[in-house]
Amino acid sequence: MFLELIGTIFAGFAFAGVVMVLNKFTGGRLPRWAAPVAAGAGMIGMTITSEYSWYDRTLESLPGSLAVVQEVESKAFYRPWTYVAPFVDRFAAIDKDSVKTNENVPEQRLVDLYFFGRWAPVSKIPVAVDCAQNSRANLVDGAEFASDGRLLNAAWIKTSDNDPLIEATCGV
């Protein structure tokens, strides 16, 4: 966040500087307000570029074992361009290397689900997935397992046939 702020400020100075140089070459014919307007436009442009590139930059920095299962696009009235081209400001991913199975209950798997947000810290929750029943259970408050490995107190959520979390987890 701090580096983006510094980049935005430098973009403003750069755009204002270009206008000042152009003003010098044109013999001072540009209006006095051109440099501040150029600085503002440069800062807004830098902010928009940073918003739209955050998702791709974040994905490039993640290990290959993470698979994105959901993207949340952002639209806001104070950013009218987002209605034309929304940008991803949050997403969820599973760690395929963290998938655990139990030979006693082969249809159930445990996986770590990570939540990434533009200005939020990364959070992780364990999730139980039942591939045979197309259901999942968030294990945020912990879980109790029977001696055979079955979950005892899980609140299972029935999902659609093409739930990306279940497809990614069961496809491992």
PDB file of C-alpha atoms in Angstrom:
ATOM      1  CA  MET A   1       0.000   0.000   0.000  1.00  0.00           C
ATOM      2  CA  PHE A   2       2.786   2.420   0.904  1.00  0.00           C
ATOM      3  CA  LEU A   3       4.681   1.691  -2.319  1.00  0.00           C
ATOM      4  CA  GLU A   4       1.521   2.296  -4.359  1.00  0.00           C
ATOM      5  CA  LEU A   5       1.085   5.651  -2.613  1.00  0.00           C
ATOM      6  CA  ILE A   6       4.674   6.616  -3.428  1.00  0.00           C
ATOM      7  CA  GLY A   7       4.178   5.493  -7.044  1.00  0.00           C
ATOM      8  CA  THR A   8       1.007   7.557  -7.318  1.00  0.00           C
ATOM      9  CA  ILE A   9       2.744  10.669  -5.983  1.00  0.00           C
ATOM     10  CA  PHE A  10       5.658  10.216  -8.386  1.00  0.00           C
ATOM     11  CA  ALA A  11       3.217   9.767 -11.284  1.00  0.00           C
ATOM     12  CA  GLY A  12       1.651  13.104 -10.385  1.00  0.00           C
ATOM     13  CA  PHE A  13       5.050  14.807 -10.339  1.00  0.00           C
ATOM     14  CA  ALA A  14       6.019  13.167 -13.638  1.00  0.00           C
ATOM     15  CA  PHE A  15       2.867  14.250 -15.457  1.00  0.00           C
ATOM     16  CA  ALA A  16       3.138  17.793 -14.090  1.00  0.00           C
ATOM     17  CA  GLY A  17       6.799  17.857 -15.112  1.00  0.00           C
ATOM     18  CA  VAL A  18       5.979  16.844 -18.672  1.00  0.00           C
ATOM     19  CA  VAL A  19       3.429  19.654 -18.915  1.00  0.00           C
ATOM     20  CA  MET A  20       5.937  22.149 -17.496  1.00  0.00           C
ATOM     21  CA  VAL A  21       8.532  21.097 -20.085  1.00  0.00           C
ATOM     22  CA  LEU A  22       5.932  21.389 -22.856  1.00  0.00           C
ATOM     23  CA  ASN A  23       4.999  24.839 -21.532  1.00  0.00           C
ATOM     24  CA  LYS A  24       8.657  25.877 -21.688  1.00  0.00           C
ATOM     25  CA  PHE A  25       8.975  24.659 -25.298  1.00  0.00           C
ATOM     26  CA  THR A  26       5.773  26.448 -26.360  1.00  0.00           C
ATOM     27  CA  GLY A  27       6.931  29.741 -24.874  1.00  0.00           C
ATOM     28  CA  GLY A  28       4.525  29.704 -21.917  1.00  0.00           C
ATOM     29  CA  ARG A  29       1.353  29.354 -24.019  1.00  0.00           C
ATOM     30  CA  LEU A  30      -0.244  26.641 -21.920  1.00  0.00           C
ATOM     31  CA  PRO A  31      -2.719  27.750 -19.239  1.00  0.00           C
ATOM     32  CA  ARG A  32      -1.517  27.859 -15.627  1.00  0.00           C
ATOM     33  CA  TRP A  33      -3.928  25.130 -14.594  1.00  0.00           C
ATOM     34  CA  ALA A  34      -2.490  22.564 -17.062  1.00  0.00           C
ATOM     35  CA  ALA A  35       0.246  21.276 -14.722  1.00  0.00           C
ATOM     36  CA  PRO A  36      -2.043  20.608 -11.711  1.00  0.00           C
ATOM     37  CA  VAL A  37      -4.656  18.987 -13.956  1.00  0.00           C
ATOM     38  CA  ALA A  38      -1.970  16.789 -15.536  1.00  0.00           C
ATOM     39  CA  ALA A  39      -0.711  15.832 -12.056  1.00  0.00           C
ATOM     40  CA  GLY A  40      -4.235  14.856 -10.974  1.00  0.00           C
ATOM     41  CA  ALA A  41      -4.847  12.897 -14.165  1.00  0.00           C
ATOM     42  CA  GLY A  42      -1.544  11.076 -13.729  1.00  0.00           C
ATOM     43  CA  MET A  43      -2.371  10.165 -10.137  1.00  0.00           C
ATOM     44  CA  ILE A  44      -5.849   8.928 -11.067  1.00  0.00           C
ATOM     45  CA  GLY A  45      -4.391   6.945 -13.967  1.00  0.00           C
ATOM     46  CA  MET A  46      -1.783   5.368 -11.696  1.00  0.00           C
ATOM     47  CA  THR A  47      -4.451   4.421  -9.155  1.00  0.00           C
ATOM     48  CA  ILE A  48      -6.647   2.824 -11.823  1.00  0.00           C
ATOM     49  CA  THR A  49      -3.682   0.945 -13.279  1.00  0.00           C
ATOM     50  CA  SER A  50      -2.751  -0.319  -9.832  1.00  0.00           C
ATOM     51  CA  GLU A  51      -6.312  -1.504  -9.136  1.00  0.00           C
ATOM     52  CA  TYR A  52      -6.586  -3.406 -12.406  1.00  0.00           C
ATOM     53  CA  SER A  53      -3.134  -4.983 -12.192  1.00  0.00           C
ATOM     54  CA  TRP A  54      -3.332  -6.115  -8.519  1.00  0.00           C
ATOM     55  CA  TYR A  55      -4.970  -9.462  -9.282  1.00  0.00           C
ATOM     56  CA  ASP A  56      -2.485 -10.478 -11.989  1.00  0.00           C
ATOM     57  CA  ARG A  57       0.496  -9.335  -9.911  1.00  0.00           C
ATOM     58  CA  THR A  58      -0.791 -11.305  -6.916  1.00  0.00           C
ATOM     59  CA  LEU A  59      -1.368 -14.465  -8.968  1.00  0.00           C
ATOM     60  CA  GLU A  60       2.161 -14.277 -10.376  1.00  0.00           C
ATOM     61  CA  SER A  61       3.613 -14.182  -6.871  1.00  0.00           C
ATOM     62  CA  LEU A  62       1.692 -17.243  -5.630  1.00  0.00           C
ATOM     63  CA  PRO A  63       3.088 -20.779  -5.708  1.00  0.00           C
ATOM     64  CA  GLY A  64       1.829 -23.119  -8.405  1.00  0.00           C
ATOM     65  CA  SER A  65       0.071 -25.323  -5.868  1.00  0.00           C
ATOM     66  CA  LEU A  66      -2.650 -22.692  -5.326  1.00  0.00           C
ATOM     67  CA  ALA A  67      -5.747 -22.956  -7.516  1.00  0.00           C
ATOM     68  CA  VAL A  68      -8.196 -20.051  -7.692  1.00  0.00           C
ATOM     69  CA  VAL A  69     -11.743 -21.204  -6.950  1.00  0.00           C
ATOM     70  CA  GLN A  70     -13.567 -17.864  -6.848  1.00  0.00           C
ATOM     71  CA  GLU A  71     -13.004 -14.281  -8.010  1.00  0.00           C
ATOM     72  CA  VAL A  72     -14.975 -11.281  -6.740  1.00  0.00           C
ATOM     73  CA  GLU A  73     -15.214  -8.369  -9.139  1.00  0.00           C
ATOM     74  CA  SER A  74     -15.639  -4.821  -7.885  1.00  0.00           C
ATOM     75  CA  LYS A  75     -18.034  -2.184  -9.195  1.00  0.00           C
ATOM     76  CA  ALA A  76     -18.603   1.152  -7.487  1.00  0.00           C
ATOM     77  CA  PHE A  77     -20.550   4.300  -8.329  1.00  0.00           C
ATOM     78  CA  TYR A  78     -17.548   6.485  -7.468  1.00  0.00           C
ATOM     79  CA  ARG A  79     -15.523   4.536 -10.050  1.00  0.00           C
ATOM     80  CA  PRO A  80     -17.896   4.630 -13.029  1.00  0.00           C
ATOM     81  CA  TRP A  81     -15.408   2.869 -15.340  1.00  0.00           C
ATOM     82  CA  THR A  82     -15.845  -0.284 -13.251  1.00  0.00           C
ATOM     83  CA  TYR A  83     -19.353  -0.741 -14.672  1.00  0.00           C
ATOM     84  CA  VAL A  84     -17.764  -1.092 -18.116  1.00  0.00           C
ATOM     85  CA  ALA A  85     -14.779  -3.182 -16.971  1.00  0.00           C
ATOM     86  CA  PRO A  86     -14.957  -4.443 -13.370  1.00  0.00           C
ATOM     87  CA  PHE A  87     -11.722  -5.529 -11.688  1.00  0.00           C
ATOM     88  CA  VAL A  88     -11.002  -8.378  -9.274  1.00  0.00           C
ATOM     89  CA  ASP A  89     -10.355  -7.080  -5.763  1.00  0.00           C
ATOM     90  CA  ARG A  90     -10.822 -10.357  -3.836  1.00  0.00           C
ATOM     91  CA  PHE A  91     -10.399 -14.023  -4.590  1.00  0.00           C
ATOM     92  CA  ALA A  92     -10.313 -17.416  -2.906  1.00  0.00           C
ATOM     93  CA  ALA A  93      -7.844 -20.204  -3.646  1.00  0.00           C
ATOM     94  CA  ILE A  94      -7.122 -23.683  -2.358  1.00  0.00           C
ATOM     95  CA  ASP A  95      -3.725 -25.169  -1.728  1.00  0.00           C
ATOM     96  CA  LYS A  96      -3.712 -28.401  -3.740  1.00  0.00           C
ATOM     97  CA  ASP A  97      -0.680 -29.600  -1.769  1.00  0.00           C
ATOM     98  CA  SER A  98      -2.665 -29.347   1.480  1.00  0.00           C
ATOM     99  CA  VAL A  99      -5.408 -31.797   0.412  1.00  0.00           C
ATOM    100  CA  LYS A 100      -5.591 -34.587   2.965  1.00  0.00           C
ATOM    101  CA  THR A 101      -7.453 -37.865   2.594  1.00  0.00           C
ATOM    102  CA  ASN A 102      -8.260 -40.708   4.940  1.00  0.00           C
ATOM    103  CA  GLU A 103      -8.407 -44.267   3.644  1.00  0.00           C
ATOM    104  CA  ASN A 104     -11.403 -44.968   5.920  1.00  0.00           C
ATOM    105  CA  VAL A 105     -13.446 -42.176   4.264  1.00  0.00           C
ATOM    106  CA  PRO A 106     -11.992 -41.814   0.749  1.00  0.00           C
ATOM    107  CA  GLU A 107     -14.842 -39.602  -0.467  1.00  0.00           C
ATOM    108  CA  GLN A 108     -14.007 -36.878   2.079  1.00  0.00           C
ATOM    109  CA  ARG A 109     -11.049 -34.536   1.885  1.00  0.00           C
ATOM    110  CA  LEU A 110      -9.629 -31.728   3.993  1.00  0.00           C
ATOM    111  CA  VAL A 111      -8.144 -28.693   2.257  1.00  0.00           C
ATOM    112  CA  ASP A 112      -6.895 -25.220   3.207  1.00  0.00           C
ATOM    113  CA  LEU A 113      -8.914 -22.385   1.656  1.00  0.00           C
ATOM    114  CA  TYR A 114      -7.181 -18.998   1.416  1.00  0.00           C
ATOM    115  CA  PHE A 115      -8.902 -15.623   1.031  1.00  0.00           C
ATOM    116  CA  PHE A 116      -6.986 -12.791  -0.629  1.00  0.00           C
ATOM    117  CA  GLY A 117      -8.158  -9.178  -0.660  1.00  0.00           C
ATOM    118  CA  ARG A 118      -6.661  -6.045  -2.172  1.00  0.00           C
ATOM    119  CA  TRP A 119      -6.218  -4.212   1.134  1.00  0.00           C
ATOM    120  CA  ALA A 120      -6.788  -7.152   3.477  1.00  0.00           C
ATOM    121  CA  PRO A 121      -4.446  -9.668   5.044  1.00  0.00           C
ATOM    122  CA  VAL A 122      -4.583 -13.222   3.726  1.00  0.00           C
ATOM    123  CA  SER A 123      -6.807 -15.485   5.802  1.00  0.00           C
ATOM    124  CA  LYS A 124      -7.028 -19.272   5.809  1.00  0.00           C
ATOM    125  CA  ILE A 125      -9.709 -21.707   6.901  1.00  0.00           C
ATOM    126  CA  PRO A 126      -9.749 -25.492   6.747  1.00  0.00           C
ATOM    127  CA  VAL A 127     -12.617 -26.931   4.704  1.00  0.00           C
ATOM    128  CA  ALA A 128     -13.946 -30.466   4.579  1.00  0.00           C
ATOM    129  CA  VAL A 129     -15.185 -31.607   1.169  1.00  0.00           C
ATOM    130  CA  ASP A 130     -17.380 -34.624   0.502  1.00  0.00           C
ATOM    131  CA  CYS A 131     -16.830 -35.490  -3.158  1.00  0.00           C
ATOM    132  CA  ALA A 132     -19.584 -38.133  -3.252  1.00  0.00           C
ATOM    133  CA  GLN A 133     -22.290 -35.886  -1.746  1.00  0.00           C
ATOM    134  CA  ASN A 134     -21.216 -32.607  -3.426  1.00  0.00           C
ATOM    135  CA  SER A 135     -21.060 -30.862  -0.077  1.00  0.00           C
ATOM    136  CA  ARG A 136     -18.547 -28.998   2.025  1.00  0.00           C
ATOM    137  CA  ALA A 137     -18.153 -27.852   5.608  1.00  0.00           C
ATOM    138  CA  ASN A 138     -16.148 -24.947   6.956  1.00  0.00           C
ATOM    139  CA  LEU A 139     -14.117 -26.072   9.948  1.00  0.00           C
ATOM    140  CA  VAL A 140     -13.495 -22.611  11.416  1.00  0.00           C
ATOM    141  CA  ASP A 141     -14.443 -23.522  14.966  1.00  0.00           C
ATOM    142  CA  GLY A 142     -12.554 -26.777  14.875  1.00  0.00           C
ATOM    143  CA  ALA A 143     -13.818 -30.229  14.211  1.00  0.00           C
ATOM    144  CA  GLU A 144     -14.240 -33.490  15.996  1.00  0.00           C
ATOM    145  CA  PHE A 145     -13.429 -36.687  14.215  1.00  0.00           C
ATOM    146  CA  ALA A 146     -14.649 -40.190  15.001  1.00  0.00           C
ATOM    147  CA  SER A 147     -12.140 -43.009  15.365  1.00  0.00           C
ATOM    148  CA  ASP A 148     -12.779 -44.010  11.740  1.00  0.00           C
ATOM    149  CA  GLY A 149     -11.990 -40.470  10.517  1.00  0.00           C
ATOM    150  CA  ARG A 150     -15.536 -39.231   9.843  1.00  0.00           C
ATOM    151  CA  LEU A 151     -16.487 -35.706  10.894  1.00  0.00           C
ATOM    152  CA  LEU A 152     -18.889 -35.669  13.814  1.00  0.00           C
ATOM    153  CA  ASN A 153     -19.994 -32.058  14.219  1.00  0.00           C
ATOM    154  CA  ALA A 154     -19.623 -30.559  10.754  1.00  0.00           C
ATOM    155  CA  ALA A 155     -22.339 -28.321   9.286  1.00  0.00           C
ATOM    156  CA  TRP A 156     -22.374 -29.657   5.729  1.00  0.00           C
ATOM    157  CA  ILE A 157     -23.473 -27.315   2.963  1.00  0.00           C
ATOM    158  CA  LYS A 158     -24.961 -28.943  -0.133  1.00  0.00           C
ATOM    159  CA  THR A 159     -23.616 -27.259  -3.280  1.00  0.00           C
ATOM    160  CA  SER A 160     -24.288 -27.360  -6.996  1.00  0.00           C
ATOM    161  CA  ASP A 161     -22.747 -29.972  -9.242  1.00  0.00           C
ATOM    162  CA  ASN A 162     -20.162 -27.522 -10.574  1.00  0.00           C
ATOM    163  CA  ASP A 163     -18.945 -25.899  -7.356  1.00  0.00           C
ATOM    164  CA  PRO A 164     -15.374 -24.772  -8.130  1.00  0.00           C
ATOM    165  CA  LEU A 165     -14.092 -25.561  -4.627  1.00  0.00           C
ATOM    166  CA  ILE A 166     -15.329 -29.147  -4.802  1.00  0.00           C
ATOM    167  CA  GLU A 167     -14.153 -29.594  -8.403  1.00  0.00           C
ATOM    168  CA  ALA A 168     -10.649 -28.330  -7.549  1.00  0.00           C
ATOM    169  CA  THR A 169     -10.389 -30.389  -4.361  1.00  0.00           C
ATOM    170  CA  CYS A 170     -11.808 -33.637  -5.736  1.00  0.00           C
ATOM    171  CA  GLY A 171      -9.831 -33.346  -8.950  1.00  0.00           C
ATOM    172  CA  VAL A 172      -6.541 -33.646  -7.051  1.00  0.00           C
TER     173      VAL A 172
END
